[in-house]
Short mmCIF file of C-alpha atoms and ligand atoms in Angstrom, two decimals:
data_model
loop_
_atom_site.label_atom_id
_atom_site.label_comp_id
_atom_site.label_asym_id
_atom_site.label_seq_id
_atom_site.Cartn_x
_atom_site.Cartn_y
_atom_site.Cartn_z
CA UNK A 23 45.17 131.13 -77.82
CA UNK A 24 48.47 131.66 -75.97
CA UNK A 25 51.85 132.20 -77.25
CA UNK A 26 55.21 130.82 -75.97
CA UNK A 27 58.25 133.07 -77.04
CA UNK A 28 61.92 130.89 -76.23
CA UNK A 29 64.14 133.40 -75.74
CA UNK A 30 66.88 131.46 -73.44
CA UNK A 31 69.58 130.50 -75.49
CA UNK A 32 72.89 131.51 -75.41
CA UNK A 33 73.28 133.21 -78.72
CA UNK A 34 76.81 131.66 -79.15
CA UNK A 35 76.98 132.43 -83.25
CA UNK A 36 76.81 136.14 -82.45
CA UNK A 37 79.31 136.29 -79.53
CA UNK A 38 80.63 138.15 -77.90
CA UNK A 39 77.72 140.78 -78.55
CA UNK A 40 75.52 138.20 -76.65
CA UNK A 41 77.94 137.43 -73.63
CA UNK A 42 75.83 139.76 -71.21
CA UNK A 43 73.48 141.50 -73.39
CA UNK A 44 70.68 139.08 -75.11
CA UNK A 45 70.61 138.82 -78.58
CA UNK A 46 66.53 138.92 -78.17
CA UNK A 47 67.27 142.53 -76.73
CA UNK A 48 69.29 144.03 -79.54
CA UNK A 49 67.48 147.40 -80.95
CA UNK A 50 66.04 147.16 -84.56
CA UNK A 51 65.04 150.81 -85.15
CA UNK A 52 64.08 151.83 -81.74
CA UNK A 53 63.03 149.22 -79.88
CA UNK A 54 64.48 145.78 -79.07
CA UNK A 55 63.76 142.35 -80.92
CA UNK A 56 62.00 140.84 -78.59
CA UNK A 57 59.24 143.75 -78.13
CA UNK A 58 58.54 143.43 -82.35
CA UNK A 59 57.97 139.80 -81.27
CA UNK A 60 55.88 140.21 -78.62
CA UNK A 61 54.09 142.92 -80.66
CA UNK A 62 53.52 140.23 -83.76
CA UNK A 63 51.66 138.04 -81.22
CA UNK A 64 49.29 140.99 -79.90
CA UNK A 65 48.65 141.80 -83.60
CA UNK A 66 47.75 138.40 -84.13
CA UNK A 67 44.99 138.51 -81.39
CA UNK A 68 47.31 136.88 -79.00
CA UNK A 69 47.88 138.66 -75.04
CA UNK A 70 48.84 135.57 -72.96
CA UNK A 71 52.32 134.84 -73.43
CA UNK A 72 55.16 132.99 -71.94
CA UNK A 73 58.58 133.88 -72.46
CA UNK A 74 60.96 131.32 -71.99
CA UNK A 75 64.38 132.87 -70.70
CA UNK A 76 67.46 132.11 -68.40
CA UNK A 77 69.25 133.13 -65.39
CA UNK A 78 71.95 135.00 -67.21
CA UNK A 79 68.90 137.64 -69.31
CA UNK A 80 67.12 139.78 -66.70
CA UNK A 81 67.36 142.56 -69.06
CA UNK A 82 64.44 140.72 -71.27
CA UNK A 83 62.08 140.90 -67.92
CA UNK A 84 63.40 144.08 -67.20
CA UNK A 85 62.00 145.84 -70.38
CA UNK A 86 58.42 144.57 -70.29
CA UNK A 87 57.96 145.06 -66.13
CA UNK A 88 57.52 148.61 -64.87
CA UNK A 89 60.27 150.24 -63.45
CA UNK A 90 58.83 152.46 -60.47
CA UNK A 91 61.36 154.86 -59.81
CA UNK A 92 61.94 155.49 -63.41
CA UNK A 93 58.37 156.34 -64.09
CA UNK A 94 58.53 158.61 -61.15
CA UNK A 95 61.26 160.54 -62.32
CA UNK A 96 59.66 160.94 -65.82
CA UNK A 97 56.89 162.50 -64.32
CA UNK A 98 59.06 164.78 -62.20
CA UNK A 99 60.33 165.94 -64.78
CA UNK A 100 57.36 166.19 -67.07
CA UNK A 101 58.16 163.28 -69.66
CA UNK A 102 55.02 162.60 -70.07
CA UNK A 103 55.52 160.98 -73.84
CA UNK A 104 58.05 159.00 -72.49
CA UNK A 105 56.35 158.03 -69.91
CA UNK A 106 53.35 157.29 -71.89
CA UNK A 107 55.60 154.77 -74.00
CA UNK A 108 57.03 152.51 -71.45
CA UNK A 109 53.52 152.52 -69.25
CA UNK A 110 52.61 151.12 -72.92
CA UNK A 111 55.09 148.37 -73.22
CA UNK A 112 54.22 147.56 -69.55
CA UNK A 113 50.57 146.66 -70.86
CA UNK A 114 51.32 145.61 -74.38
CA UNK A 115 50.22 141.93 -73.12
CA UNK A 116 49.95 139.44 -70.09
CA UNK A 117 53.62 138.38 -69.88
CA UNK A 118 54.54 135.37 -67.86
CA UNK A 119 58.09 134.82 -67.64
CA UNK A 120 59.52 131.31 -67.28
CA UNK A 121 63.23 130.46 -66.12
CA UNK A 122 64.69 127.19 -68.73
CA UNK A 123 67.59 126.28 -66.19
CA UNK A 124 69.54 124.93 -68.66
CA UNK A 125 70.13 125.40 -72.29
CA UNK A 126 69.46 122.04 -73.42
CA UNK A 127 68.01 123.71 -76.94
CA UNK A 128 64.63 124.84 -78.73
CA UNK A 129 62.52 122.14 -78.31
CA UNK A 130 63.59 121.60 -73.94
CA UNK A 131 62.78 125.14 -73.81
CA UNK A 132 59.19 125.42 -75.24
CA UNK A 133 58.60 121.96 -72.62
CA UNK A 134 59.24 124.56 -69.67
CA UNK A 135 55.91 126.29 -70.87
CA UNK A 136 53.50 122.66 -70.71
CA UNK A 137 51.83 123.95 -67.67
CA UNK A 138 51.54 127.52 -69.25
CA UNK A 139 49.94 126.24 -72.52
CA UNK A 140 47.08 124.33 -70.01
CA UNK A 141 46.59 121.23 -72.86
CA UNK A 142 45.19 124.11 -75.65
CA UNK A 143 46.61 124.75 -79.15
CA UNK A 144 49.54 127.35 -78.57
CA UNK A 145 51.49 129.93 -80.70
CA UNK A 146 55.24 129.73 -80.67
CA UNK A 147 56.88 132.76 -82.14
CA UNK A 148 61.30 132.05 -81.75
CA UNK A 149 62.27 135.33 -79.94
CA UNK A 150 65.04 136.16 -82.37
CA UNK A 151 63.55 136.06 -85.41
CA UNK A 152 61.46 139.36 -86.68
CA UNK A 153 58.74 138.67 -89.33
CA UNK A 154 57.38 141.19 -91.47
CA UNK A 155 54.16 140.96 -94.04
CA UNK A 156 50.29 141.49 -94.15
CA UNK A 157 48.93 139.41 -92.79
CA UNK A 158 51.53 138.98 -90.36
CA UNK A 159 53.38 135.74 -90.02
CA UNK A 160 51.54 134.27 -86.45
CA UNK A 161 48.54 136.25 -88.07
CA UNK A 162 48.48 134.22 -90.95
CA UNK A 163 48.95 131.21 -88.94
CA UNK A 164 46.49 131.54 -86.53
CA UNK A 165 44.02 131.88 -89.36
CA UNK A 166 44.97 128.71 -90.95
CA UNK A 167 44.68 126.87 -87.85
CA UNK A 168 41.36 127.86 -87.53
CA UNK A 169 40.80 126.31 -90.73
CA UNK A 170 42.45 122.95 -90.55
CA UNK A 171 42.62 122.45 -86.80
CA UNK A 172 46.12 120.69 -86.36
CA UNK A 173 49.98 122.02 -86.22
CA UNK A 174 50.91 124.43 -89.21
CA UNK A 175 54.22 126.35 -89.59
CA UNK A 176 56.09 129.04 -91.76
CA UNK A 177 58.59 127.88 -94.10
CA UNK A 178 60.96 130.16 -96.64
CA UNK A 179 62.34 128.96 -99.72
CA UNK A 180 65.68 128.46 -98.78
CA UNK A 181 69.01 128.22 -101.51
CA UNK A 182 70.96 124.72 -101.61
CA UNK A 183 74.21 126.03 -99.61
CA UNK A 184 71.80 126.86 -96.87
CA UNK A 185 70.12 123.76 -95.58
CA UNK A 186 72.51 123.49 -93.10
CA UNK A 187 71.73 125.97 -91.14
CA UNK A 188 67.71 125.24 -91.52
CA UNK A 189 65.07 122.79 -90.18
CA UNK A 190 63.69 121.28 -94.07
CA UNK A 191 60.41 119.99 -94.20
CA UNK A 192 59.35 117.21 -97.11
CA UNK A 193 55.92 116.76 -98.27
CA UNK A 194 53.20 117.47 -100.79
CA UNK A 195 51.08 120.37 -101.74
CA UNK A 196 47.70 121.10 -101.12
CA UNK A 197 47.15 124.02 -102.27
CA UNK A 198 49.16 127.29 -103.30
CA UNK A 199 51.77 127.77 -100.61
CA UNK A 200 50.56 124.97 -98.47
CA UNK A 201 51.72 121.45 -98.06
CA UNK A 202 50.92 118.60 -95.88
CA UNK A 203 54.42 117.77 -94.37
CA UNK A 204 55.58 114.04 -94.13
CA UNK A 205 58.93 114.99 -92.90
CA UNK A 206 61.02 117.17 -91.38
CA UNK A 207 65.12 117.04 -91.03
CA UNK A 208 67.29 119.25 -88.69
CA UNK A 209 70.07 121.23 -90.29
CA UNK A 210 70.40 118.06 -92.94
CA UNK A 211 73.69 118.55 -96.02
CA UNK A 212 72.94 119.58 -99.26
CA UNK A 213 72.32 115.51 -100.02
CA UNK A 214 70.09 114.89 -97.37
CA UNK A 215 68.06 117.90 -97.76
CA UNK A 216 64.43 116.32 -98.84
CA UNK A 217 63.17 119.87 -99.82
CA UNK A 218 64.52 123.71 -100.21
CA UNK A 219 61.73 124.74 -98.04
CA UNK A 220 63.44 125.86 -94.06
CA UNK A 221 61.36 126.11 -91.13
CA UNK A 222 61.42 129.95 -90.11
CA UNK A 223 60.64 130.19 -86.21
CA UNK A 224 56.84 130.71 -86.26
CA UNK A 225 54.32 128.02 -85.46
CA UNK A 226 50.82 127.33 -83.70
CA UNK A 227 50.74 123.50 -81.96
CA UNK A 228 48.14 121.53 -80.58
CA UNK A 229 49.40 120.29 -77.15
CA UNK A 230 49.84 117.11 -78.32
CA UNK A 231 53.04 118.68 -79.57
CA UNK A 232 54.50 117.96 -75.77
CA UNK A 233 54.36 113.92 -75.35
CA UNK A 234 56.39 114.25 -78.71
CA UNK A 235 58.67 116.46 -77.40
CA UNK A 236 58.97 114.39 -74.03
CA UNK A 237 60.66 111.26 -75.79
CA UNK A 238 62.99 113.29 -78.27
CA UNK A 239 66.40 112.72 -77.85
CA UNK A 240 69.17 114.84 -77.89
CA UNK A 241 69.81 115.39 -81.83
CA UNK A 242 71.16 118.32 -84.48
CA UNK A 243 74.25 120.08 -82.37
CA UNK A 244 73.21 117.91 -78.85
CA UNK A 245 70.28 119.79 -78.42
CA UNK A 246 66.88 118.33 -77.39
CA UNK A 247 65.35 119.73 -80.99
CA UNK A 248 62.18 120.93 -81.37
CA UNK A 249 62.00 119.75 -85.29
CA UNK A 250 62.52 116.43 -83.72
CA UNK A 251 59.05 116.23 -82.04
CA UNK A 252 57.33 117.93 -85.02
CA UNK A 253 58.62 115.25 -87.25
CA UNK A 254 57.47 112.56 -84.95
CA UNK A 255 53.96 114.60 -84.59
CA UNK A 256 54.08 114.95 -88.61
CA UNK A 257 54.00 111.49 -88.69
CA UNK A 258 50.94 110.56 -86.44
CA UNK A 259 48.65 113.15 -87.83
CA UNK A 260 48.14 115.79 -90.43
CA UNK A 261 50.91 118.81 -90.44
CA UNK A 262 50.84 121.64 -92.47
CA UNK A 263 53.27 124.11 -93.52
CA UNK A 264 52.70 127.45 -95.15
CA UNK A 265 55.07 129.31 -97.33
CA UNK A 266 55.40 132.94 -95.79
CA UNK A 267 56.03 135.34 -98.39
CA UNK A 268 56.68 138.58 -96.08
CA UNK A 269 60.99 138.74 -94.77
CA UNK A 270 61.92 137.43 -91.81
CA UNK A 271 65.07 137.97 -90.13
CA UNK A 272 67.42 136.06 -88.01
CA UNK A 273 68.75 138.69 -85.06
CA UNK A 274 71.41 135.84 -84.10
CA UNK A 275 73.12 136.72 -87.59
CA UNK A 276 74.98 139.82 -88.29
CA UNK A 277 73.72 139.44 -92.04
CA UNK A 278 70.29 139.77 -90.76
CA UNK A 279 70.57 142.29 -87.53
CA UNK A 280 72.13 144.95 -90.21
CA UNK A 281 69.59 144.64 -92.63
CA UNK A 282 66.95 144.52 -90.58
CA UNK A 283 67.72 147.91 -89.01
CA UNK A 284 68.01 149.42 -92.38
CA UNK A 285 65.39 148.04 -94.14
CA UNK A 286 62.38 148.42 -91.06
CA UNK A 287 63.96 151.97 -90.42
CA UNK A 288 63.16 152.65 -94.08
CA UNK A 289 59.77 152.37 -93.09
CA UNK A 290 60.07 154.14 -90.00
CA UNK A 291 59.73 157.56 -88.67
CA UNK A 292 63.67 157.45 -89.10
CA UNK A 293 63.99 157.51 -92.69
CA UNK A 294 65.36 160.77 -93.08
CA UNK A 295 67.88 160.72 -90.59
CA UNK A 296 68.91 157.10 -92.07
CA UNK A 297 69.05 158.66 -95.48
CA UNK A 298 71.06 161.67 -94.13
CA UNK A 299 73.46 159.39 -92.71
CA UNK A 300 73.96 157.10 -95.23
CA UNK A 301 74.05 159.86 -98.43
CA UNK A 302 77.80 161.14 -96.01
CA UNK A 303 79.27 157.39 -96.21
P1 UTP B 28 68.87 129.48 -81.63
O1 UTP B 28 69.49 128.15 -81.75
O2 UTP B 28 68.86 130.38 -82.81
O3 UTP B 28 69.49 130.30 -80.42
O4 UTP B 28 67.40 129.30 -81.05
P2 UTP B 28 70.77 130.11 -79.55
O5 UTP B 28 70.94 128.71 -79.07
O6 UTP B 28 70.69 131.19 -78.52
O7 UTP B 28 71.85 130.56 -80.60
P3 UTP B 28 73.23 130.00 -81.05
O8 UTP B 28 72.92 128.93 -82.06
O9 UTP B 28 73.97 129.52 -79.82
O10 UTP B 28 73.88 131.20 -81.65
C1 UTP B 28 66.26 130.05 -81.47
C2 UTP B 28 65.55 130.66 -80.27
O11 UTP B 28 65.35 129.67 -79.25
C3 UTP B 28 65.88 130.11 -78.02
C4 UTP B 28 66.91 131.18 -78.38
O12 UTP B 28 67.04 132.13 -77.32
C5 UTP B 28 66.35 131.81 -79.64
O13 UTP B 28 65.49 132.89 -79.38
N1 UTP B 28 66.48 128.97 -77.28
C6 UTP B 28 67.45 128.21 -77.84
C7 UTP B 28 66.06 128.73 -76.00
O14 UTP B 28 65.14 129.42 -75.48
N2 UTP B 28 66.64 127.71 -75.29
C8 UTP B 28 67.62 126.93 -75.81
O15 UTP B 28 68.10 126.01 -75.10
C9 UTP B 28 68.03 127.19 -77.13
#
């Protein structure tokens, strides 16, 4: 299976961090967003991926291609660890990147990787979003795709005041922490909201998911949605969602970004010097 990774948006909710840097490239611990992404996907089994980015984010390219004349001077001058580390993130995976020439939203994006995908069930993992858990999220995913053999995605229980910012999925359950979806509603109010569960950025589509996408028009915000086609798949076939009970965080938030950083460098090889720093506040 491949993996598409949209990572071309404009990040305008966490401005102006995002004007030239990408949000997908802010550090958590030591090492950007994008890279625990692309990581998630290897774990899961996954090393041909796609990442969909624009114009204005070399620095996403940047970090996974090898930089010649910086792994020359490493050697020179005996880094050899270092070295080691970026020749790793060099190989972590096949990486193919894509350019979405304009930001016409989430779902126009993952259509810039059709020819990619090559008409075979895909992986989409959102490139801001980190998920922890065991298994992990795509993990998880994969596996249950195996099993059912159509669409599935990751939802979180979400609280009432929060729809808005969430794609909410209606349907019925199956069995524990699965449901067979009958609809699905873009950043819907309070009212509207058919369910607290929110769509959380990880997914694994047959390519039938494209012709759907192909006839959605622009919805939510003006933006060619990608809930839009999933709710029109939902509704020709069976599409199921899982409830992921590991975190996930939303690097376009500064809610998220902060505790992110804290709570993965917890778990890090950073702890102490997080705990030093935080017993002196
Ligand atoms: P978001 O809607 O969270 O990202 O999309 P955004 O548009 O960059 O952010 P805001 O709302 O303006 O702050 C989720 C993921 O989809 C990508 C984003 O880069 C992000 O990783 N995306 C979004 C695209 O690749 N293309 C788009 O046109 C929109």
């Amino acid at each position: 299976m491949k993996a598409v990774i949209p990572a071309a948006g404009f990040g305008t909710r966490f401005l102006p961090l995002t004007k030239a840097q990408p949000k997908e490239m802010l550090p958590v611990v030591n090492k950007p967003t994008i890279q625990w992404v692309v990581e998630e996907a290897v774990d899961a089994g996954i090393k041909d991926i796609a990442i969909i980015t624009g114009k204005h984010k070399q620095a996403i390219e940047n970090h996974f291609k090898p930089i010649e004349k910086l792994e020359i001077a490493l050697e020179k001058a005996g880094k050899l660890d270092e070295l080691k580390e970026i020749r790793q993130i060099n190989n972590l995976a096949n990486i193919e990147f894509i350019i979405q020439e304009e930001q016409k939203g989430l779902g126009h994006a993952i259509l810039c990787a059709e020819e990619f995908v090559e008409n075979s069930p895909f992986a989409v993992l959102l490139g801001d979003t980190i998920c922890t858990g065991n298994p992990n999220c795509t993990k998880g995913l994969v596996n249950m795709f195996k099993e059912r053999q159509t669409s599935v995605f990751s939802v979180e229980k979400i609280k009432a005041e929060e729809t808005i910012r969430y794609g909410v999925i209606s349907g019925q359950e199956v069995e524990k922490d699965v449901m067979l979806v009958d609809d699905l509603v873009e950043k819907p109010s309070i009212n509207e909201a058919p369910s607290l569960l929110g769509i959380q950025g990880r997914y694994v589509f047959t390519p039938e998911l494209f012709e759907h996408q192909k006839n959605v028009v622009k919805g939510a915000g003006g933006e060619l949605q990608l809930t839009d086609a999933m709710r029109s798949l939902a509704k020709k076939g069976k599409m199921f969602s899982w409830t992921f009970s590991g975190k996930r965080y939303d690097i376009g938030t500064m809610r998220d970004w902060f505790q992110s950083h804290l709570e993965l460098s917890f778990n890090s090889d950073y702890s102490q010097i997080l705990k030093e720093v935080i017993g002196k506040l």
